[in-house]
Amino acid sequence: MKIRIGIEALGVAVPRRYVDIEDLARARGIDPAKYTQGLGAREMAVAEPGEDTVALAATAARRALEGIDRDSLGMLVVGTETGVDHSKAVASFVHGLLDLPPTMRVYDAQHACYGGTAGLMAAVEWIAAGSGKSALVICSDIARYGVATAGEPTQGAGAIAMVVSANPSILELDVGISGAYSAHVHDFWRPLGHREAQVDGHYSVQCYLDALAGAYRGWKERAIARELVRGDGLVSERLARICYHVPFCKMARKAHVALRRCDLDGDDTGADASFREQVEPSLGLCARVGNVYTGSLYFALAGLLDDQAASLVGQRIGLFSYGSGCTSEFFSGVVAPRAAERIAAARVGEILAARARISVDEYERIMALVAPFDDTSAPGTFRFTGVTEHRRQYTSA
Ligand code: HMG
């Protein structure tokens, strides 16, 4: 008998502060339209050192686990490319901070922005293999390119935690039906010891699009063979919505145009309308947070469901995960009947509304900090407080 596997619950965490992207453009002497229309950005999350990758991950996980029996968990994977130690896993900190059962498999997965998807796929396959337990998969990252660089307006930070289980309430994945594409490219990387990423920005956009074409073709072939979708005409239009990895919102538009080209021989006259219907509804949350590396695809999914879950029940959505370097995967899933109720429990709007807008001067001051400043935690959140005898310390409010 087919086992239904997918996302049962989710929780998000974002830093308490953000910069309005038009303020940032003005401070850099750039036409704000370049950031708002050219990149599709609105706000950029700013993490201070107390809001590190562990603190964000643990906060998101605590929210995802509300109402979940912790003894049902047998696996915890954190996808991240901005860990806090060369050896000790972010997952290990989270496991301790949340006092999770000791009888669990606990580790981090890294491949740039793909790490969270690596964790999700491992969890799904482990459940399909008969583990009899659920998994907690967390994507947590702080995207930094540095002050006054071309990548600056595409920074961001946050975490999203997903409980992955049999008989999921939010999204049932099409297990075993995905397409992957990888290549050894230097589009984006962060040498050991560097706080900021190195990036060949325009080349990275092309690498993303090449990977998308390769991964989508693999998914399409399998989806048609397994009769999930009909194989004639514009196959991508058989997906009610498509969530892309969103380093900046305009990237999702470029991706969607390129995806349709994989299905079409001639001119594309329907790209604008199709983008508005299939993709735009997933970009609202991403535009207000910025790039969350491993989390960006899943922020797109959370934003989409927060907005439209009730009307998407029973419909198939496509998901594209890209990790620079590079590897990628196109996969799909069907929105489950309790999706609207479960996403409402994640209180995404409330979490965003609790943030404070800061000036560009304040953002620059925070970017220069290496130690957390004396600050109290928001209720329900974790916070990094400093290092004692080489051990990182955390507190929770
Ligand atoms: P740039 O060179 O400063 O920008 O950096 P640009 O000159 O290419 O302009 C951007 C867009 O704004 C263009 O639109 C302009 O026309 C438009 P497009 O041609 O692309 O459609 N524009 C304007 N629009 C309206 N009014 C104006 C105006 N002026 C210009 N006045 C770049 C852009 C994305 C390269 C830079 O921000 C960057 O390097 N970002 C970081 C890299 C990145 O996000 N890459 C994405 C693909 S790789 C990926 O997704 C993986 C990643 O998440 C990491 C991981 O996997 O871990 C990054």
Tab-separated table of C-alpha atoms and ligand atoms in Angstrom:
chain	number	residue	atom	x	y	z
A	1	MET	CA	0.000	0.000	0.000
A	2	LYS	CA	1.232	3.492	-0.868
A	3	ILE	CA	2.387	5.474	2.175
A	4	ARG	CA	1.433	9.140	2.115
A	5	ILE	CA	4.404	11.225	3.317
A	6	GLY	CA	4.983	14.951	3.575
A	7	ILE	CA	4.771	18.070	5.721
A	8	GLU	CA	2.624	17.764	8.829
A	9	ALA	CA	3.372	21.081	10.554
A	10	LEU	CA	5.655	24.054	10.171
A	11	GLY	CA	7.024	26.973	12.150
A	12	VAL	CA	8.943	30.067	11.066
A	13	ALA	CA	11.340	32.417	12.816
A	14	VAL	CA	12.683	35.733	11.561
A	15	PRO	CA	14.997	38.322	13.130
A	16	ARG	CA	13.314	41.059	15.137
A	17	ARG	CA	14.555	43.822	12.867
A	18	TYR	CA	14.360	44.667	9.186
A	19	VAL	CA	15.441	47.402	6.809
A	20	ASP	CA	13.045	48.853	4.273
A	21	ILE	CA	14.670	48.167	0.913
A	22	GLU	CA	13.916	51.682	-0.391
A	23	ASP	CA	15.800	53.176	2.594
A	24	LEU	CA	18.760	50.957	1.695
A	25	ALA	CA	18.657	52.010	-1.977
A	26	ARG	CA	18.567	55.705	-1.066
A	27	ALA	CA	21.476	55.284	1.358
A	28	ARG	CA	23.514	53.701	-1.465
A	29	GLY	CA	22.566	56.401	-3.985
A	30	ILE	CA	20.625	53.883	-6.111
A	31	ASP	CA	17.186	54.376	-7.676
A	32	PRO	CA	14.836	52.475	-5.296
A	33	ALA	CA	13.052	51.035	-8.360
A	34	LYS	CA	16.150	48.928	-9.066
A	35	TYR	CA	15.626	47.099	-5.772
A	36	THR	CA	11.821	47.050	-5.731
A	37	GLN	CA	11.150	46.352	-9.429
A	38	GLY	CA	14.550	45.146	-10.660
A	39	LEU	CA	15.011	42.659	-7.788
A	40	GLY	CA	11.438	42.474	-6.453
A	41	ALA	CA	12.464	43.205	-2.844
A	42	ARG	CA	10.518	45.088	-0.162
A	43	GLU	CA	12.189	44.463	3.203
A	44	MET	CA	15.373	42.769	4.326
A	45	ALA	CA	15.663	40.895	7.626
A	46	VAL	CA	18.655	41.921	9.766
A	47	ALA	CA	19.930	39.385	12.296
A	48	GLU	CA	22.003	40.676	15.220
A	49	PRO	CA	24.570	38.220	16.636
A	50	GLY	CA	22.152	36.995	19.343
A	51	GLU	CA	19.871	35.790	16.545
A	52	ASP	CA	22.309	33.261	15.140
A	53	THR	CA	21.529	30.203	13.026
A	54	VAL	CA	20.972	28.041	16.115
A	55	ALA	CA	18.689	30.541	17.864
A	56	LEU	CA	16.561	31.013	14.730
A	57	ALA	CA	16.412	27.239	14.119
A	58	ALA	CA	15.397	26.441	17.697
A	59	THR	CA	12.738	29.151	17.696
A	60	ALA	CA	11.220	27.894	14.436
A	61	ALA	CA	11.362	24.295	15.676
A	62	ARG	CA	9.647	25.128	18.964
A	63	ARG	CA	6.817	26.717	16.983
A	64	ALA	CA	6.539	23.775	14.553
A	65	LEU	CA	6.362	21.311	17.438
A	66	GLU	CA	3.411	22.969	19.204
A	67	GLY	CA	0.846	20.187	19.582
A	68	ILE	CA	3.219	17.477	18.248
A	69	ASP	CA	4.133	14.481	20.430
A	70	ARG	CA	7.941	14.739	20.745
A	71	ASP	CA	8.234	10.988	21.260
A	72	SER	CA	6.960	10.541	17.701
A	73	LEU	CA	10.259	12.053	16.427
A	74	GLY	CA	13.151	9.838	15.355
A	75	MET	CA	15.236	12.193	13.229
A	76	LEU	CA	16.345	15.841	13.236
A	77	VAL	CA	18.188	17.379	10.283
A	78	VAL	CA	19.205	21.021	9.974
A	79	GLY	CA	19.984	22.273	6.492
A	80	THR	CA	22.315	25.253	6.769
A	81	GLU	CA	25.334	26.862	5.154
A	82	THR	CA	25.876	29.304	8.015
A	83	GLY	CA	26.564	26.951	10.916
A	84	VAL	CA	28.257	28.108	14.118
A	85	ASP	CA	31.005	25.504	14.490
A	86	HIS	CA	33.245	23.476	12.156
A	87	SER	CA	32.280	20.271	13.930
A	88	LYS	CA	29.309	20.486	16.283
A	89	ALA	CA	26.053	20.428	14.346
A	90	VAL	CA	23.416	23.166	14.614
A	91	ALA	CA	21.029	20.214	14.915
A	92	SER	CA	22.841	19.100	18.058
A	93	PHE	CA	22.299	22.504	19.736
A	94	VAL	CA	18.628	22.469	18.720
A	95	HIS	CA	18.193	18.914	19.978
A	96	GLY	CA	19.480	19.992	23.398
A	97	LEU	CA	17.682	23.345	23.564
A	98	LEU	CA	14.334	21.664	22.840
A	99	ASP	CA	15.052	18.701	25.087
A	100	LEU	CA	14.176	16.215	22.333
A	101	PRO	CA	14.354	12.426	22.845
A	102	PRO	CA	17.888	10.956	22.893
A	103	THR	CA	16.876	8.083	20.610
A	104	MET	CA	17.075	10.235	17.486
A	105	ARG	CA	19.341	10.537	14.442
A	106	VAL	CA	20.604	14.166	14.618
A	107	TYR	CA	22.808	15.921	12.037
A	108	ASP	CA	23.319	18.877	9.682
A	109	ALA	CA	23.142	18.754	5.884
A	110	GLN	CA	25.158	21.212	3.798
A	111	HIS	CA	25.135	22.069	0.147
A	112	ALA	CA	24.574	25.839	-0.083
A	113	CYS	CA	20.827	26.551	-0.343
A	114	TYR	CA	20.034	22.900	-1.125
A	115	GLY	CA	20.866	21.620	2.405
A	116	GLY	CA	17.271	21.846	3.656
A	117	THR	CA	15.984	19.877	0.687
A	118	ALA	CA	18.692	17.266	1.310
A	119	GLY	CA	17.251	16.945	4.822
A	120	LEU	CA	13.672	16.808	3.597
A	121	MET	CA	14.451	14.097	1.034
A	122	ALA	CA	16.396	12.048	3.598
A	123	ALA	CA	13.481	12.306	6.018
A	124	VAL	CA	10.918	11.285	3.394
A	125	GLU	CA	12.983	8.301	2.249
A	126	TRP	CA	13.589	7.241	5.877
A	127	ILE	CA	9.853	7.311	6.581
A	128	ALA	CA	9.127	5.460	3.310
A	129	ALA	CA	11.674	2.814	4.374
A	130	GLY	CA	9.504	2.067	7.400
A	131	SER	CA	11.091	3.992	10.291
A	132	GLY	CA	7.675	4.308	11.905
A	133	LYS	CA	8.623	7.770	13.231
A	134	SER	CA	8.393	11.394	12.147
A	135	ALA	CA	11.276	13.743	11.378
A	136	LEU	CA	12.004	17.375	12.166
A	137	VAL	CA	13.694	19.174	9.259
A	138	ILE	CA	14.897	22.734	9.803
A	139	CYS	CA	16.313	25.225	7.305
A	140	SER	CA	18.145	28.054	9.050
A	141	ASP	CA	20.505	30.639	7.567
A	142	ILE	CA	21.813	34.173	7.663
A	143	ALA	CA	22.595	35.482	4.167
A	144	ARG	CA	25.421	38.040	4.183
A	145	TYR	CA	27.173	39.611	1.210
A	146	GLY	CA	28.519	42.704	2.932
A	147	VAL	CA	27.724	46.382	3.120
A	148	ALA	CA	27.559	48.250	-0.212
A	149	THR	CA	28.107	45.177	-2.415
A	150	ALA	CA	25.876	44.229	-5.388
A	151	GLY	CA	24.535	41.335	-3.299
A	152	GLU	CA	23.652	43.589	-0.330
A	153	PRO	CA	19.937	44.048	-1.195
A	154	THR	CA	19.616	40.247	-1.525
A	155	GLN	CA	20.610	39.524	2.086
A	156	GLY	CA	18.139	38.165	4.637
A	157	ALA	CA	17.833	35.717	7.521
A	158	GLY	CA	15.398	33.307	9.114
A	159	ALA	CA	14.486	29.712	9.769
A	160	ILE	CA	11.657	27.384	8.896
A	161	ALA	CA	11.053	24.076	10.650
A	162	MET	CA	8.942	21.280	9.191
A	163	VAL	CA	7.601	18.170	10.849
A	164	VAL	CA	7.718	15.458	8.178
A	165	SER	CA	5.446	12.482	8.741
A	166	ALA	CA	3.161	9.827	7.286
A	167	ASN	CA	-0.401	11.043	6.566
A	168	PRO	CA	0.636	14.717	6.487
A	169	SER	CA	-1.778	17.585	7.135
A	170	ILE	CA	-0.143	20.261	4.929
A	171	LEU	CA	1.534	18.829	1.821
A	172	GLU	CA	1.759	15.251	0.548
A	173	LEU	CA	4.925	14.857	-1.524
A	174	ASP	CA	5.062	12.811	-4.743
A	175	VAL	CA	7.619	10.421	-3.292
A	176	GLY	CA	10.249	9.184	-5.743
A	177	ILE	CA	9.195	11.599	-8.483
A	178	SER	CA	11.815	14.288	-8.699
A	179	GLY	CA	14.466	15.484	-11.100
A	180	ALA	CA	17.995	16.432	-10.022
A	181	TYR	CA	20.740	18.389	-11.777
A	182	SER	CA	24.279	19.141	-10.540
A	183	ALA	CA	27.455	20.732	-11.942
A	184	HIS	CA	30.790	21.883	-10.493
A	185	VAL	CA	30.553	25.682	-10.835
A	186	HIS	CA	31.951	28.648	-8.907
A	187	ASP	CA	28.837	30.806	-8.863
A	188	PHE	CA	28.652	31.425	-5.111
A	189	TRP	CA	30.814	30.171	-2.252
A	190	ARG	CA	32.134	31.189	1.174
A	191	PRO	CA	35.757	30.248	1.893
A	192	LEU	CA	36.493	28.947	5.408
A	193	GLY	CA	36.844	31.816	7.857
A	194	HIS	CA	34.871	34.337	5.777
A	195	ARG	CA	31.677	35.870	7.168
A	196	GLU	CA	30.524	37.088	3.764
A	197	ALA	CA	29.830	35.040	0.636
A	198	GLN	CA	31.832	35.412	-2.578
A	199	VAL	CA	29.550	35.527	-5.571
A	200	ASP	CA	29.741	35.835	-9.331
A	201	GLY	CA	26.234	37.308	-9.344
A	202	HIS	CA	25.195	37.311	-12.999
A	203	TYR	CA	26.841	33.947	-13.614
A	204	SER	CA	24.991	32.543	-10.575
A	205	VAL	CA	21.685	33.500	-12.171
A	206	GLN	CA	22.638	31.556	-15.310
A	207	CYS	CA	23.805	28.543	-13.245
A	208	TYR	CA	20.439	28.559	-11.442
A	209	LEU	CA	18.537	28.631	-14.755
A	210	ASP	CA	20.641	25.834	-16.297
A	211	ALA	CA	20.057	23.688	-13.217
A	212	LEU	CA	16.332	24.426	-13.289
A	213	ALA	CA	16.050	23.221	-16.904
A	214	GLY	CA	17.932	20.005	-16.111
A	215	ALA	CA	16.006	19.227	-12.922
A	216	TYR	CA	12.610	20.100	-14.396
A	217	ARG	CA	13.157	17.774	-17.384
A	218	GLY	CA	13.906	14.914	-14.978
A	219	TRP	CA	10.773	15.591	-12.915
A	220	LYS	CA	8.625	15.950	-16.039
A	221	GLU	CA	9.778	12.647	-17.502
A	222	ARG	CA	8.976	10.771	-14.281
A	223	ALA	CA	5.732	12.628	-13.607
A	224	ILE	CA	4.444	11.797	-17.087
A	225	ALA	CA	5.598	8.159	-16.858
A	226	ARG	CA	3.796	7.776	-13.509
A	227	GLU	CA	0.721	9.579	-14.922
A	228	LEU	CA	0.778	12.413	-12.390
A	229	VAL	CA	0.455	14.884	-15.253
A	230	ARG	CA	-0.540	14.683	-18.931
A	231	GLY	CA	2.440	14.905	-21.264
A	232	ASP	CA	1.023	17.103	-24.048
A	233	GLY	CA	1.364	20.894	-24.327
A	234	LEU	CA	2.602	23.077	-21.479
A	235	VAL	CA	3.194	20.502	-18.774
A	236	SER	CA	4.238	23.138	-16.205
A	237	GLU	CA	0.723	24.598	-16.424
A	238	ARG	CA	-0.622	21.328	-14.974
A	239	LEU	CA	0.892	22.487	-11.683
A	240	ALA	CA	-1.496	24.787	-9.833
A	241	ARG	CA	1.427	26.744	-8.340
A	242	ILE	CA	5.218	26.583	-8.553
A	243	CYS	CA	7.469	27.598	-5.656
A	244	TYR	CA	11.055	28.382	-6.630
A	245	HIS	CA	14.172	28.946	-4.571
A	246	VAL	CA	13.972	32.726	-4.065
A	247	PRO	CA	17.358	34.453	-3.573
A	248	PHE	CA	15.455	37.605	-4.633
A	249	CYS	CA	11.903	37.697	-5.947
A	250	LYS	CA	12.745	38.653	-9.528
A	251	MET	CA	14.738	35.407	-9.755
A	252	ALA	CA	11.472	33.480	-9.500
A	253	ARG	CA	10.171	35.365	-12.514
A	254	LYS	CA	13.293	34.616	-14.533
A	255	ALA	CA	12.981	30.992	-13.445
A	256	HIS	CA	9.369	30.735	-14.492
A	257	VAL	CA	10.038	32.175	-17.957
A	258	ALA	CA	12.921	29.703	-18.385
A	259	LEU	CA	10.812	26.786	-17.144
A	260	ARG	CA	8.102	27.467	-19.697
A	261	ARG	CA	10.738	27.513	-22.434
A	262	CYS	CA	11.492	23.866	-21.567
A	263	ASP	CA	7.914	23.032	-22.619
A	264	LEU	CA	7.547	25.348	-25.626
A	265	ASP	CA	8.881	25.357	-29.179
A	266	GLY	CA	7.737	28.807	-30.282
A	267	ASP	CA	7.098	32.205	-28.681
A	268	ASP	CA	5.640	32.410	-25.201
A	269	THR	CA	2.641	34.731	-25.097
A	270	GLY	CA	1.310	33.506	-21.754
A	271	ALA	CA	4.307	34.021	-19.450
A	272	ASP	CA	2.991	37.150	-17.667
A	273	ALA	CA	-0.434	35.721	-16.894
A	274	SER	CA	1.011	32.393	-15.877
A	275	PHE	CA	3.578	34.065	-13.574
A	276	ARG	CA	0.831	36.070	-11.872
A	277	GLU	CA	-1.269	32.974	-11.259
A	278	GLN	CA	1.289	30.214	-10.681
A	279	VAL	CA	4.184	32.009	-8.966
A	280	GLU	CA	3.426	35.495	-7.612
A	281	PRO	CA	1.276	34.280	-4.690
A	282	SER	CA	4.355	32.553	-3.242
A	283	LEU	CA	6.523	35.671	-3.176
A	284	GLY	CA	4.857	37.874	-0.548
A	285	LEU	CA	6.710	36.441	2.464
A	286	CYS	CA	10.050	36.184	0.621
A	287	ALA	CA	9.839	39.860	-0.417
A	288	ARG	CA	9.589	40.851	3.260
A	289	VAL	CA	12.444	38.699	4.579
A	290	GLY	CA	15.042	38.424	1.799
A	291	ASN	CA	17.193	35.413	1.022
A	292	VAL	CA	17.140	32.710	3.706
A	293	TYR	CA	19.424	30.405	1.671
A	294	THR	CA	18.222	26.877	2.662
A	295	GLY	CA	14.906	28.287	3.857
A	296	SER	CA	13.944	30.404	0.850
A	297	LEU	CA	12.046	27.733	-1.079
A	298	TYR	CA	10.136	26.788	2.064
A	299	PHE	CA	9.412	30.419	2.939
A	300	ALA	CA	7.881	30.624	-0.556
A	301	LEU	CA	5.775	27.553	0.236
A	302	ALA	CA	4.736	28.913	3.642
A	303	GLY	CA	3.850	32.309	2.134
A	304	LEU	CA	1.806	30.658	-0.607
A	305	LEU	CA	-0.120	28.431	1.776
A	306	ASP	CA	-0.647	31.241	4.266
A	307	ASP	CA	-2.343	33.137	1.471
A	308	GLN	CA	-4.117	30.426	-0.554
A	309	ALA	CA	-4.135	27.028	1.219
A	310	ALA	CA	-7.920	26.741	1.409
A	311	SER	CA	-8.347	27.137	-2.348
A	312	LEU	CA	-5.431	24.826	-3.197
A	313	VAL	CA	-6.524	21.697	-1.329
A	314	GLY	CA	-6.128	18.630	-3.560
A	315	GLN	CA	-4.044	20.554	-6.112
A	316	ARG	CA	-0.467	19.750	-7.117
A	317	ILE	CA	2.318	22.285	-6.696
A	318	GLY	CA	5.861	22.170	-8.049
A	319	LEU	CA	8.943	23.017	-5.973
A	320	PHE	CA	12.441	23.885	-7.175
A	321	SER	CA	15.407	23.819	-4.828
A	322	TYR	CA	18.776	25.246	-5.934
A	323	GLY	CA	22.058	25.183	-4.057
A	324	SER	CA	25.015	27.011	-5.567
A	325	GLY	CA	28.058	25.064	-6.428
A	326	CYS	CA	25.742	23.465	-7.641
A	327	THR	CA	23.017	20.925	-7.084
A	328	SER	CA	19.266	21.190	-7.522
A	329	GLU	CA	16.020	19.274	-7.439
A	330	PHE	CA	12.543	19.765	-8.896
A	331	PHE	CA	9.798	17.904	-7.058
A	332	SER	CA	6.077	18.172	-6.375
A	333	GLY	CA	3.338	17.564	-3.858
A	334	VAL	CA	-0.401	17.834	-3.323
A	335	VAL	CA	-1.915	20.276	-0.820
A	336	ALA	CA	-3.541	18.279	1.991
A	337	PRO	CA	-7.013	18.908	3.446
A	338	ARG	CA	-5.862	20.452	6.757
A	339	ALA	CA	-3.286	22.771	5.196
A	340	ALA	CA	-5.190	26.011	5.909
A	341	GLU	CA	-5.766	25.176	9.551
A	342	ARG	CA	-2.134	24.075	10.103
A	343	ILE	CA	-0.606	27.086	8.357
A	344	ALA	CA	-2.857	29.425	10.354
A	345	ALA	CA	-1.369	27.856	13.500
A	346	ALA	CA	2.080	28.988	12.317
A	347	ARG	CA	0.935	32.668	12.753
A	348	VAL	CA	3.185	33.900	9.959
A	349	GLY	CA	1.532	37.334	9.709
A	350	GLU	CA	1.750	37.908	13.463
A	351	ILE	CA	5.454	36.997	13.523
A	352	LEU	CA	6.220	39.461	10.711
A	353	ALA	CA	4.119	42.192	12.271
A	354	ALA	CA	6.099	41.970	15.540
A	355	ARG	CA	9.329	43.112	13.839
A	356	ALA	CA	10.803	46.606	14.093
A	357	ARG	CA	11.943	48.694	11.130
A	358	ILE	CA	15.460	50.047	11.640
A	359	SER	CA	17.481	52.714	9.877
A	360	VAL	CA	20.341	51.935	7.503
A	361	ASP	CA	22.781	53.353	10.122
A	362	GLU	CA	21.458	50.892	12.711
A	363	TYR	CA	21.707	48.028	10.206
A	364	GLU	CA	25.334	48.918	9.448
A	365	ARG	CA	26.108	49.022	13.180
A	366	ILE	CA	24.575	45.533	13.606
A	367	MET	CA	26.496	44.151	10.609
A	368	ALA	CA	29.776	45.173	12.273
A	369	LEU	CA	28.969	43.435	15.585
A	370	VAL	CA	30.518	40.086	16.451
A	371	ALA	CA	29.077	39.645	19.957
A	372	PRO	CA	25.375	39.834	20.855
A	373	PHE	CA	24.269	43.152	22.280
A	374	ASP	CA	22.542	43.343	25.597
A	375	ASP	CA	18.983	42.695	24.626
A	376	THR	CA	16.042	40.785	25.967
A	377	SER	CA	14.450	37.961	23.983
A	378	ALA	CA	10.993	38.186	22.493
A	379	PRO	CA	8.648	35.697	24.201
A	380	GLY	CA	8.994	32.165	22.844
A	381	THR	CA	12.344	32.786	21.155
A	382	PHE	CA	15.864	31.511	21.730
A	383	ARG	CA	18.898	33.723	21.816
A	384	PHE	CA	22.689	33.319	21.682
A	385	THR	CA	24.232	35.062	24.711
A	386	GLY	CA	27.984	34.499	24.277
A	387	VAL	CA	30.787	31.960	24.575
A	388	THR	CA	31.995	30.470	27.862
A	389	GLU	CA	35.048	28.176	27.797
A	390	HIS	CA	34.631	27.782	24.020
A	391	ARG	CA	31.034	26.670	24.493
A	392	ARG	CA	28.223	28.679	22.925
A	393	GLN	CA	25.486	29.633	25.385
A	394	TYR	CA	21.795	30.146	24.655
A	395	THR	CA	18.817	31.395	26.608
A	396	SER	CA	15.120	31.275	25.957
A	397	ALA	CA	12.283	33.566	26.900
B	1	HMG	P1	23.399	44.047	-10.076
B	1	HMG	O1	24.448	43.752	-11.066
B	1	HMG	O2	23.672	45.174	-9.152
B	1	HMG	O3	22.025	44.321	-10.737
B	1	HMG	O4	23.155	42.760	-9.166
B	1	HMG	P2	21.627	44.420	-12.286
B	1	HMG	O5	22.356	45.527	-12.932
B	1	HMG	O6	21.690	43.064	-12.932
B	1	HMG	O7	20.111	44.847	-12.105
B	1	HMG	C1	19.195	43.981	-11.525
B	1	HMG	C2	17.856	44.173	-12.232
B	1	HMG	O8	17.368	45.480	-11.909
B	1	HMG	C3	17.947	44.102	-13.743
B	1	HMG	O9	16.767	43.485	-14.191
B	1	HMG	C4	17.933	45.568	-14.152
B	1	HMG	O10	17.444	45.794	-15.462
B	1	HMG	C5	16.995	46.144	-13.126
B	1	HMG	P3	16.864	42.156	-15.125
B	1	HMG	O11	17.606	42.536	-16.330
B	1	HMG	O12	17.637	41.151	-14.295
B	1	HMG	O13	15.446	41.764	-15.319
B	1	HMG	N1	17.156	47.601	-12.905
B	1	HMG	C6	16.120	48.442	-12.712
B	1	HMG	N2	14.788	48.221	-12.687
B	1	HMG	C7	13.975	49.307	-12.452
B	1	HMG	N3	14.460	50.567	-12.266
B	1	HMG	C8	15.795	50.812	-12.290
B	1	HMG	C9	16.679	49.721	-12.519
B	1	HMG	N4	18.035	49.598	-12.603
B	1	HMG	C10	18.306	48.297	-12.839
B	1	HMG	N5	16.249	52.059	-12.091
B	1	HMG	C11	22.555	40.503	-8.663
B	1	HMG	C12	22.095	41.813	-9.255
B	1	HMG	C13	21.361	39.579	-8.533
B	1	HMG	C14	23.585	39.872	-9.594
B	1	HMG	C15	23.183	40.771	-7.261
B	1	HMG	O14	22.234	41.299	-6.382
B	1	HMG	C16	23.809	39.540	-6.633
B	1	HMG	O15	24.963	39.203	-6.919
B	1	HMG	N6	23.047	38.827	-5.719
B	1	HMG	C17	23.550	37.636	-5.054
B	1	HMG	C18	23.582	36.419	-5.947
B	1	HMG	C19	22.226	35.803	-6.210
B	1	HMG	O16	21.259	36.054	-5.505
B	1	HMG	N7	22.148	34.917	-7.220
B	1	HMG	C20	20.928	34.239	-7.556
B	1	HMG	C21	21.145	32.886	-8.231
B	1	HMG	S1	22.235	31.839	-7.282
B	1	HMG	C22	21.239	31.298	-5.964
B	1	HMG	O17	20.065	31.479	-5.972
B	1	HMG	C23	21.928	30.627	-4.821
B	1	HMG	C24	22.075	31.491	-3.579
B	1	HMG	O18	20.825	31.599	-2.903
B	1	HMG	C25	23.158	30.914	-2.646
B	1	HMG	C26	23.106	29.454	-2.255
B	1	HMG	O19	22.756	28.563	-2.998
B	1	HMG	O20	23.570	29.199	-1.123
B	1	HMG	C27	22.511	32.909	-3.900
